[in-house]
Amino acid sequence: MKAKVKQFWQQQEGVVAPLFAILLVFGIIVGILALVLDLGHMHNVRSELQKAADACALRGARAFLPDQIPFHSAEIPPDPFRAEAQAIDTITRNISSFQQLTDLPGNDVLVGIWDFSTSTWYQGQVWDDPRNFVWNAEDLFGKDVGPGVGLITRREGNLNQGPVPMTVGKIPPVSINSMPANALAIAALSPVGGFPEGYGEFPMALREKFVLDNLNKPVYVDLNVDPEDKGGWTNLKPDKNVGDWPRKYLGDKNSRPVKTPEVRGTEIGLKNGTDCAAIKALYEQYGKEWDRFGLVETGKKTDVYRPVTIKQYLFPVVPTDKLNQTSVWGAVLAELLEVRGESAEDDPSTIEEEPKCAIKIRIVGTPSAAGGTYGGGRYYGVLSTEPKLVQ
């Protein structure tokens, strides 16, 4: 019996087949693991390149405006050269395959004007040379546009360690030693569609058409209730009646000049119509900052205050003919040139071309960085300082 068992284990016939099957299964498993390793590595590389592209595009878009923006600073046009330079510089702060990325060629970076309403470059305006960048403030007023940066991060050719090396791909018959990888990102600054608390906008909304018809013109906002209102007082919150709030608000002597309404997101409370008490509170509170003189017009006296130095404020812009809606589509920077009051004996109907109980402003038709960080409106001269990834 023992001899037969010993003979059985010493037999060699048929051993190759099971060994071959075992080795074949083992080889398939190893191949699958290698393939998974290659695919996983490629996925990680693409993810790293995408993160790098996003970071470079966001930093580039933010760099259209200065990092430190003076309060209510007008005439700060987008700087495409700074945007491109900062986007390129940011690549070295990112890694791929545990190594620092080093290459973002200038011809892989584009600056342009992004259209948020169509999610494309506005009228195809995108340039690989910042010298061709044109930001025409007046032509872009009222459009959902903003300056943007588009770029591609690559591991191709000699860029950023070159293509991604393969493991299983090297084995014949595939024989692929490496594969290129890239990622695209576009970021842009949107127009301001709302304001954070504490920014200092004037508590009066202007009508969109009124703004577009009067760019860079001295014009009165008389707040008369008529078929085409010019503007209206704003409240802190959209669900609250404006009521007597403007007078109380402007007359708060403990606040800084023209305390900021709390405008959150894209809705505000509105009130149309003349409010002489609010106008009076404005120039009574800040009389030291204004020159006062009386005008005799048609036998009536009108008090007129003009600022010692021109003052600029942000005005919300609303897309409505009558000031009875709450949507805010943007903001405009305007210079406050004059406050025109009314004496007790005055008859408001005696002056039409230069109304009483009104303010005189000049809407600044130039881009400004003096906006809040609530994006998502139309461009009325103020851009958000928080860039958005749009692709």
Short mmCIF file of C-alpha atoms in Angstrom, two decimals:
data_model
loop_
_atom_site.label_atom_id
_atom_site.label_comp_id
_atom_site.label_asym_id
_atom_site.label_seq_id
_atom_site.Cartn_x
_atom_site.Cartn_y
_atom_site.Cartn_z
CA MET A 1 0.00 0.00 0.00
CA LYS A 2 2.76 2.38 0.92
CA ALA A 3 4.53 1.58 -2.29
CA LYS A 4 1.46 2.45 -4.34
CA VAL A 5 1.02 5.81 -2.58
CA LYS A 6 4.66 6.63 -3.11
CA GLN A 7 4.36 5.68 -6.77
CA PHE A 8 1.30 7.93 -7.15
CA TRP A 9 3.08 11.02 -5.87
CA GLN A 10 6.10 10.29 -8.05
CA GLN A 11 4.06 10.20 -11.26
CA GLN A 12 4.73 13.27 -13.57
CA GLU A 13 2.09 12.73 -16.22
CA GLY A 14 -0.53 15.59 -16.46
CA VAL A 15 1.31 18.03 -14.15
CA VAL A 16 1.85 20.73 -16.82
CA ALA A 17 -1.85 21.38 -17.42
CA PRO A 18 -2.83 22.44 -13.90
CA LEU A 19 0.41 24.40 -13.48
CA PHE A 20 -0.32 26.21 -16.74
CA ALA A 21 -3.86 27.00 -15.60
CA ILE A 22 -2.57 28.33 -12.28
CA LEU A 23 0.06 30.46 -13.97
CA LEU A 24 -2.47 31.72 -16.52
CA VAL A 25 -4.90 32.80 -13.82
CA PHE A 26 -2.08 34.37 -11.85
CA GLY A 27 -0.88 36.21 -14.96
CA ILE A 28 -4.37 37.49 -15.70
CA ILE A 29 -4.73 38.73 -12.13
CA VAL A 30 -1.35 40.43 -12.28
CA GLY A 31 -2.28 42.00 -15.63
CA ILE A 32 -5.59 43.26 -14.31
CA LEU A 33 -3.87 44.70 -11.26
CA ALA A 34 -1.31 46.39 -13.49
CA LEU A 35 -4.06 47.75 -15.75
CA VAL A 36 -5.96 49.04 -12.71
CA LEU A 37 -2.73 50.62 -11.52
CA ASP A 38 -2.25 52.37 -14.87
CA LEU A 39 -5.85 53.54 -15.06
CA GLY A 40 -5.82 54.68 -11.45
CA HIS A 41 -2.58 56.57 -11.97
CA MET A 42 -3.97 58.27 -15.08
CA HIS A 43 -7.10 59.22 -13.15
CA ASN A 44 -5.03 60.73 -10.35
CA VAL A 45 -2.86 62.65 -12.80
CA ARG A 46 -5.88 64.07 -14.60
CA SER A 47 -7.39 65.01 -11.23
CA GLU A 48 -4.17 66.74 -10.21
CA LEU A 49 -4.00 68.58 -13.53
CA GLN A 50 -7.63 69.66 -13.17
CA LYS A 51 -7.02 71.00 -9.68
CA ALA A 52 -4.00 72.87 -10.98
CA ALA A 53 -5.98 74.27 -13.92
CA ASP A 54 -8.79 75.40 -11.61
CA ALA A 55 -6.35 77.07 -9.23
CA CYS A 56 -4.49 78.87 -12.02
CA ALA A 57 -7.70 80.05 -13.69
CA LEU A 58 -9.21 81.31 -10.42
CA ARG A 59 -6.06 83.16 -9.44
CA GLY A 60 -5.76 84.62 -12.92
CA ALA A 61 -9.36 85.84 -12.93
CA ARG A 62 -8.96 87.41 -9.48
CA ALA A 63 -5.81 89.15 -10.67
CA PHE A 64 -7.80 91.21 -13.19
CA LEU A 65 -8.35 93.51 -10.19
CA PRO A 66 -5.82 94.57 -7.51
CA ASP A 67 -5.56 92.39 -4.41
CA GLN A 68 -6.11 95.44 -2.22
CA ILE A 69 -8.89 97.66 -3.55
CA PRO A 70 -9.36 101.19 -2.15
CA PHE A 71 -12.85 101.87 -0.86
CA HIS A 72 -15.13 103.10 -3.67
CA SER A 73 -12.36 103.30 -6.23
CA ALA A 74 -13.55 104.13 -9.70
CA GLU A 75 -11.87 103.55 -13.03
CA ILE A 76 -10.00 100.34 -12.30
CA PRO A 77 -10.21 98.51 -15.63
CA PRO A 78 -9.46 94.77 -15.75
CA ASP A 79 -5.72 94.13 -16.14
CA PRO A 80 -5.23 91.23 -18.61
CA PHE A 81 -1.42 91.25 -18.26
CA ARG A 82 -1.62 90.74 -14.51
CA ALA A 83 -4.29 88.09 -14.97
CA GLU A 84 -2.11 86.08 -17.36
CA ALA A 85 1.03 86.49 -15.24
CA GLN A 86 -0.66 85.38 -12.02
CA ALA A 87 -2.26 82.39 -13.71
CA ILE A 88 1.13 81.25 -15.01
CA ASP A 89 2.84 81.85 -11.68
CA THR A 90 0.28 79.71 -9.83
CA ILE A 91 1.24 76.52 -11.69
CA THR A 92 4.31 76.04 -9.48
CA ARG A 93 2.08 75.78 -6.40
CA ASN A 94 0.60 72.52 -7.68
CA ILE A 95 1.90 68.96 -7.98
CA SER A 96 1.49 65.90 -10.16
CA SER A 97 2.85 62.45 -9.28
CA PHE A 98 4.40 63.95 -6.14
CA GLN A 99 6.45 66.43 -8.17
CA GLN A 100 6.02 70.15 -8.61
CA LEU A 101 4.41 71.34 -11.83
CA THR A 102 6.60 73.85 -13.57
CA ASP A 103 5.19 74.60 -17.01
CA LEU A 104 2.22 76.69 -18.14
CA PRO A 105 3.22 78.33 -21.44
CA GLY A 106 1.70 81.68 -22.30
CA ASN A 107 0.12 80.24 -25.45
CA ASP A 108 -1.89 77.88 -23.24
CA VAL A 109 -3.47 80.85 -21.43
CA LEU A 110 -6.25 82.98 -22.92
CA VAL A 111 -7.90 86.13 -21.62
CA GLY A 112 -11.32 87.19 -22.78
CA ILE A 113 -14.83 88.34 -21.95
CA TRP A 114 -17.12 85.62 -20.62
CA ASP A 115 -20.87 85.68 -21.22
CA PHE A 116 -22.60 84.20 -18.18
CA SER A 117 -25.97 84.05 -19.95
CA THR A 118 -24.75 81.76 -22.75
CA SER A 119 -21.77 80.09 -20.98
CA THR A 120 -19.47 81.00 -23.87
CA TRP A 121 -16.97 83.71 -24.67
CA TYR A 122 -18.90 86.89 -25.39
CA GLN A 123 -19.07 87.30 -29.18
CA GLY A 124 -16.01 85.08 -29.44
CA GLN A 125 -13.86 87.69 -27.69
CA VAL A 126 -10.91 85.67 -26.42
CA TRP A 127 -7.24 86.43 -26.98
CA ASP A 128 -3.96 84.61 -26.43
CA ASP A 129 -2.19 87.96 -26.33
CA PRO A 130 -3.28 90.33 -23.54
CA ARG A 131 -2.37 93.32 -25.70
CA ASN A 132 -5.51 92.61 -27.74
CA PHE A 133 -7.82 92.58 -24.73
CA VAL A 134 -10.51 95.27 -24.92
CA TRP A 135 -12.88 96.10 -22.07
CA ASN A 136 -15.31 98.70 -23.40
CA ALA A 137 -17.35 99.64 -20.34
CA GLU A 138 -20.15 101.47 -22.13
CA ASP A 139 -20.64 98.75 -24.76
CA LEU A 140 -20.79 96.08 -22.05
CA PHE A 141 -23.21 97.93 -19.76
CA GLY A 142 -26.35 95.92 -19.09
CA LYS A 143 -24.88 92.61 -20.27
CA ASP A 144 -24.17 89.47 -18.21
CA VAL A 145 -20.44 89.55 -18.90
CA GLY A 146 -17.14 89.67 -17.07
CA PRO A 147 -13.39 89.29 -17.76
CA GLY A 148 -12.21 85.69 -17.78
CA VAL A 149 -9.13 83.48 -17.99
CA GLY A 150 -9.07 80.15 -19.82
CA LEU A 151 -6.12 77.76 -19.75
CA ILE A 152 -4.93 74.17 -20.23
CA THR A 153 -2.54 72.33 -17.94
CA ARG A 154 -0.61 69.58 -19.71
CA ARG A 155 1.64 66.61 -19.25
CA GLU A 156 2.62 66.40 -22.86
CA GLY A 157 5.90 66.60 -24.72
CA ASN A 158 8.44 68.20 -22.40
CA LEU A 159 5.81 69.90 -20.20
CA ASN A 160 5.55 68.96 -16.53
CA GLN A 161 7.55 65.69 -16.48
CA GLY A 162 6.17 64.70 -19.86
CA PRO A 163 3.48 62.09 -20.58
CA VAL A 164 2.34 59.70 -17.86
CA PRO A 165 4.40 56.44 -17.89
CA MET A 166 2.49 53.17 -18.28
CA THR A 167 3.07 49.85 -16.49
CA VAL A 168 1.03 47.18 -18.26
CA GLY A 169 0.85 49.33 -21.38
CA LYS A 170 4.52 48.66 -22.05
CA ILE A 171 3.88 44.94 -22.54
CA PRO A 172 3.40 43.72 -26.13
CA PRO A 173 1.22 43.72 -28.09
CA VAL A 174 -0.01 47.04 -26.57
CA SER A 175 3.49 48.54 -26.28
CA ILE A 176 2.42 51.97 -24.99
CA ASN A 177 5.14 53.42 -22.83
CA SER A 178 3.29 56.61 -21.82
CA MET A 179 0.14 58.62 -22.41
CA PRO A 180 -0.42 62.41 -22.47
CA ALA A 181 -2.89 64.09 -20.08
CA ASN A 182 -4.36 67.57 -19.88
CA ALA A 183 -7.12 69.58 -18.19
CA LEU A 184 -9.09 72.71 -19.10
CA ALA A 185 -10.44 75.41 -16.78
CA ILE A 186 -12.10 78.81 -17.28
CA ALA A 187 -12.76 81.30 -14.50
CA ALA A 188 -14.30 84.78 -14.69
CA LEU A 189 -15.35 87.74 -12.60
CA SER A 190 -19.09 88.28 -12.67
CA PRO A 191 -20.95 91.57 -12.34
CA VAL A 192 -22.18 92.41 -8.87
CA GLY A 193 -25.75 91.27 -8.34
CA GLY A 194 -25.98 92.01 -4.64
CA PHE A 195 -24.01 93.51 -1.80
CA PRO A 196 -22.53 92.29 1.46
CA GLU A 197 -23.37 94.17 4.62
CA GLY A 198 -21.09 97.08 5.39
CA TYR A 199 -20.10 98.14 1.90
CA GLY A 200 -21.58 101.62 1.76
CA GLU A 201 -23.97 101.80 -1.15
CA PHE A 202 -26.52 104.59 -1.29
CA PRO A 203 -29.97 103.46 -0.05
CA MET A 204 -31.66 104.21 -3.34
CA ALA A 205 -32.13 101.92 -6.33
CA LEU A 206 -31.95 103.17 -9.92
CA ARG A 207 -34.00 101.86 -12.82
CA GLU A 208 -32.07 99.94 -15.47
CA LYS A 209 -33.24 102.01 -18.46
CA PHE A 210 -32.55 105.24 -16.59
CA VAL A 211 -28.98 104.08 -16.01
CA LEU A 212 -28.39 103.01 -19.61
CA ASP A 213 -29.85 106.25 -21.00
CA ASN A 214 -27.74 108.51 -18.80
CA LEU A 215 -24.20 107.15 -18.69
CA ASN A 216 -21.68 109.84 -17.74
CA LYS A 217 -24.36 112.54 -17.67
CA PRO A 218 -25.29 114.81 -14.75
CA VAL A 219 -28.95 113.96 -14.13
CA TYR A 220 -31.58 114.51 -11.44
CA VAL A 221 -33.25 111.63 -9.64
CA ASP A 222 -36.49 113.23 -8.48
CA LEU A 223 -38.28 110.02 -7.46
CA ASN A 224 -41.64 111.17 -8.78
CA VAL A 225 -44.35 108.55 -9.12
CA ASP A 226 -44.83 108.43 -12.87
CA PRO A 227 -44.97 105.79 -15.61
CA GLU A 228 -41.19 105.70 -15.79
CA ASP A 229 -39.63 105.98 -12.35
CA LYS A 230 -35.98 106.92 -12.20
CA GLY A 231 -35.33 105.33 -8.87
CA GLY A 232 -36.70 104.44 -5.47
CA TRP A 233 -35.66 104.05 -1.86
CA THR A 234 -34.44 100.65 -0.73
CA ASN A 235 -35.12 98.82 2.50
CA LEU A 236 -32.90 96.46 4.45
CA LYS A 237 -34.84 93.34 3.54
CA PRO A 238 -37.22 92.51 0.68
CA ASP A 239 -40.02 91.29 2.91
CA LYS A 240 -40.23 94.52 4.90
CA ASN A 241 -42.13 97.67 3.90
CA VAL A 242 -39.80 100.57 3.24
CA GLY A 243 -42.18 103.00 4.93
CA ASP A 244 -40.39 105.79 6.78
CA TRP A 245 -37.10 103.93 6.80
CA PRO A 246 -35.05 106.19 4.43
CA ARG A 247 -35.48 109.26 6.65
CA LYS A 248 -34.61 107.33 9.81
CA TYR A 249 -31.75 105.62 8.07
CA LEU A 250 -30.16 108.75 6.65
CA GLY A 251 -30.76 110.62 9.88
CA ASP A 252 -28.88 108.18 12.10
CA LYS A 253 -26.18 110.42 13.49
CA ASN A 254 -24.39 107.46 15.09
CA SER A 255 -23.72 105.84 11.73
CA ARG A 256 -21.02 106.71 9.29
CA PRO A 257 -22.13 108.86 6.33
CA VAL A 258 -24.73 106.86 4.45
CA LYS A 259 -24.69 103.65 6.45
CA THR A 260 -24.85 100.51 4.36
CA PRO A 261 -28.16 98.76 3.84
CA GLU A 262 -28.13 95.04 4.40
CA VAL A 263 -28.70 93.84 0.86
CA ARG A 264 -28.36 90.07 0.77
CA GLY A 265 -28.26 88.18 -2.50
CA THR A 266 -30.32 89.72 -5.29
CA GLU A 267 -33.47 91.10 -3.65
CA ILE A 268 -34.27 94.34 -1.84
CA GLY A 269 -37.31 96.21 -0.61
CA LEU A 270 -38.33 99.17 -2.78
CA LYS A 271 -40.38 102.33 -2.40
CA ASN A 272 -40.98 104.82 -5.18
CA GLY A 273 -42.07 108.42 -4.86
CA THR A 274 -40.54 111.59 -3.48
CA ASP A 275 -39.51 111.62 0.17
CA CYS A 276 -38.49 115.16 1.06
CA ALA A 277 -37.94 114.17 4.68
CA ALA A 278 -35.27 111.66 3.64
CA ILE A 279 -33.56 114.19 1.39
CA LYS A 280 -33.65 116.75 4.17
CA ALA A 281 -32.20 114.24 6.63
CA LEU A 282 -29.37 113.59 4.20
CA TYR A 283 -28.10 117.12 4.03
CA GLU A 284 -28.93 117.97 7.63
CA GLN A 285 -26.84 115.09 8.92
CA TYR A 286 -23.84 115.75 6.71
CA GLY A 287 -24.04 119.53 6.41
CA LYS A 288 -20.37 119.96 7.33
CA GLU A 289 -19.41 118.02 4.24
CA TRP A 290 -21.60 120.09 1.95
CA ASP A 291 -21.83 123.70 0.76
CA ARG A 292 -25.29 125.16 1.25
CA PHE A 293 -26.83 128.00 -0.70
CA GLY A 294 -30.35 129.19 -1.46
CA LEU A 295 -31.83 129.69 -4.90
CA VAL A 296 -34.67 132.04 -5.70
CA GLU A 297 -36.71 130.43 -8.46
CA THR A 298 -40.13 131.69 -9.48
CA GLY A 299 -40.34 133.51 -6.18
CA LYS A 300 -39.74 130.37 -4.10
CA LYS A 301 -36.73 129.38 -2.06
CA THR A 302 -34.97 126.09 -2.62
CA ASP A 303 -32.09 124.84 -0.48
CA VAL A 304 -29.32 123.26 -2.50
CA TYR A 305 -26.33 121.43 -1.07
CA ARG A 306 -23.27 120.50 -3.06
CA PRO A 307 -20.48 118.31 -1.66
CA VAL A 308 -17.16 119.95 -0.86
CA THR A 309 -15.55 117.04 -2.70
CA ILE A 310 -17.34 114.76 -5.12
CA LYS A 311 -18.72 111.72 -3.32
CA GLN A 312 -19.20 108.34 -4.95
CA TYR A 313 -21.70 105.69 -3.91
CA LEU A 314 -22.93 102.37 -5.19
CA PHE A 315 -26.53 102.30 -6.34
CA PRO A 316 -28.43 99.02 -6.83
CA VAL A 317 -29.94 98.69 -10.33
CA VAL A 318 -33.38 97.15 -10.77
CA PRO A 319 -34.91 95.83 -14.04
CA THR A 320 -38.37 97.36 -13.76
CA ASP A 321 -40.31 100.34 -15.05
CA LYS A 322 -42.10 100.79 -11.77
CA LEU A 323 -40.31 100.46 -8.46
CA ASN A 324 -42.50 97.67 -7.16
CA GLN A 325 -40.25 94.68 -7.74
CA THR A 326 -37.34 93.43 -5.70
CA SER A 327 -34.86 91.95 -8.18
CA VAL A 328 -31.40 93.49 -8.32
CA TRP A 329 -29.49 92.89 -11.55
CA GLY A 330 -26.35 94.78 -10.73
CA ALA A 331 -24.87 97.95 -9.33
CA VAL A 332 -23.60 101.21 -10.66
CA LEU A 333 -21.09 103.63 -9.24
CA ALA A 334 -22.36 107.21 -9.35
CA GLU A 335 -21.04 110.55 -8.17
CA LEU A 336 -23.39 112.45 -5.88
CA LEU A 337 -23.21 116.02 -7.18
CA GLU A 338 -26.06 117.81 -5.48
CA VAL A 339 -28.86 117.46 -2.94
CA ARG A 340 -31.84 119.67 -3.68
CA GLY A 341 -34.20 120.25 -0.77
CA GLU A 342 -37.37 122.20 -0.22
CA SER A 343 -38.36 124.90 2.23
CA ALA A 344 -41.68 124.71 4.04
CA GLU A 345 -43.26 127.42 1.90
CA ASP A 346 -42.11 125.93 -1.37
CA ASP A 347 -44.49 124.61 -3.98
CA PRO A 348 -42.98 121.40 -5.47
CA SER A 349 -44.77 122.01 -8.78
CA THR A 350 -42.98 125.30 -9.47
CA ILE A 351 -39.77 123.72 -10.69
CA GLU A 352 -39.80 120.98 -13.29
CA GLU A 353 -36.46 120.90 -15.06
CA GLU A 354 -34.53 121.16 -11.80
CA PRO A 355 -36.84 119.43 -9.32
CA LYS A 356 -36.92 119.87 -5.59
CA CYS A 357 -36.57 116.94 -3.20
CA ALA A 358 -34.08 115.33 -5.54
CA ILE A 359 -30.46 114.33 -5.86
CA LYS A 360 -28.24 115.08 -8.80
CA ILE A 361 -25.83 112.32 -9.81
CA ARG A 362 -23.44 111.44 -12.60
CA ILE A 363 -23.45 107.75 -13.43
CA VAL A 364 -19.85 106.64 -13.87
CA GLY A 365 -19.65 104.67 -17.11
CA THR A 366 -16.30 103.10 -16.33
CA PRO A 367 -15.45 99.76 -14.76
CA SER A 368 -14.83 99.73 -11.06
CA ALA A 369 -13.59 97.23 -8.54
CA ALA A 370 -15.60 98.96 -5.84
CA GLY A 371 -18.20 96.24 -5.69
CA GLY A 372 -19.28 93.67 -3.20
CA THR A 373 -18.62 89.99 -3.63
CA TYR A 374 -22.13 88.86 -4.54
CA GLY A 375 -21.86 87.96 -8.20
CA GLY A 376 -24.53 87.09 -10.71
CA GLY A 377 -26.03 90.28 -12.11
CA ARG A 378 -25.64 92.44 -15.17
CA TYR A 379 -22.62 94.63 -15.68
CA TYR A 380 -23.33 98.19 -14.53
CA GLY A 381 -19.80 99.31 -13.79
CA VAL A 382 -19.03 97.07 -10.81
CA LEU A 383 -17.36 93.65 -10.86
CA SER A 384 -17.31 91.09 -8.08
CA THR A 385 -13.95 90.41 -6.47
CA GLU A 386 -14.70 86.68 -6.16
CA PRO A 387 -13.97 84.72 -9.35
CA LYS A 388 -16.16 81.85 -10.46
CA LEU A 389 -15.22 78.64 -12.24
CA VAL A 390 -17.41 78.59 -15.33
CA GLN A 391 -15.86 75.60 -17.09
#
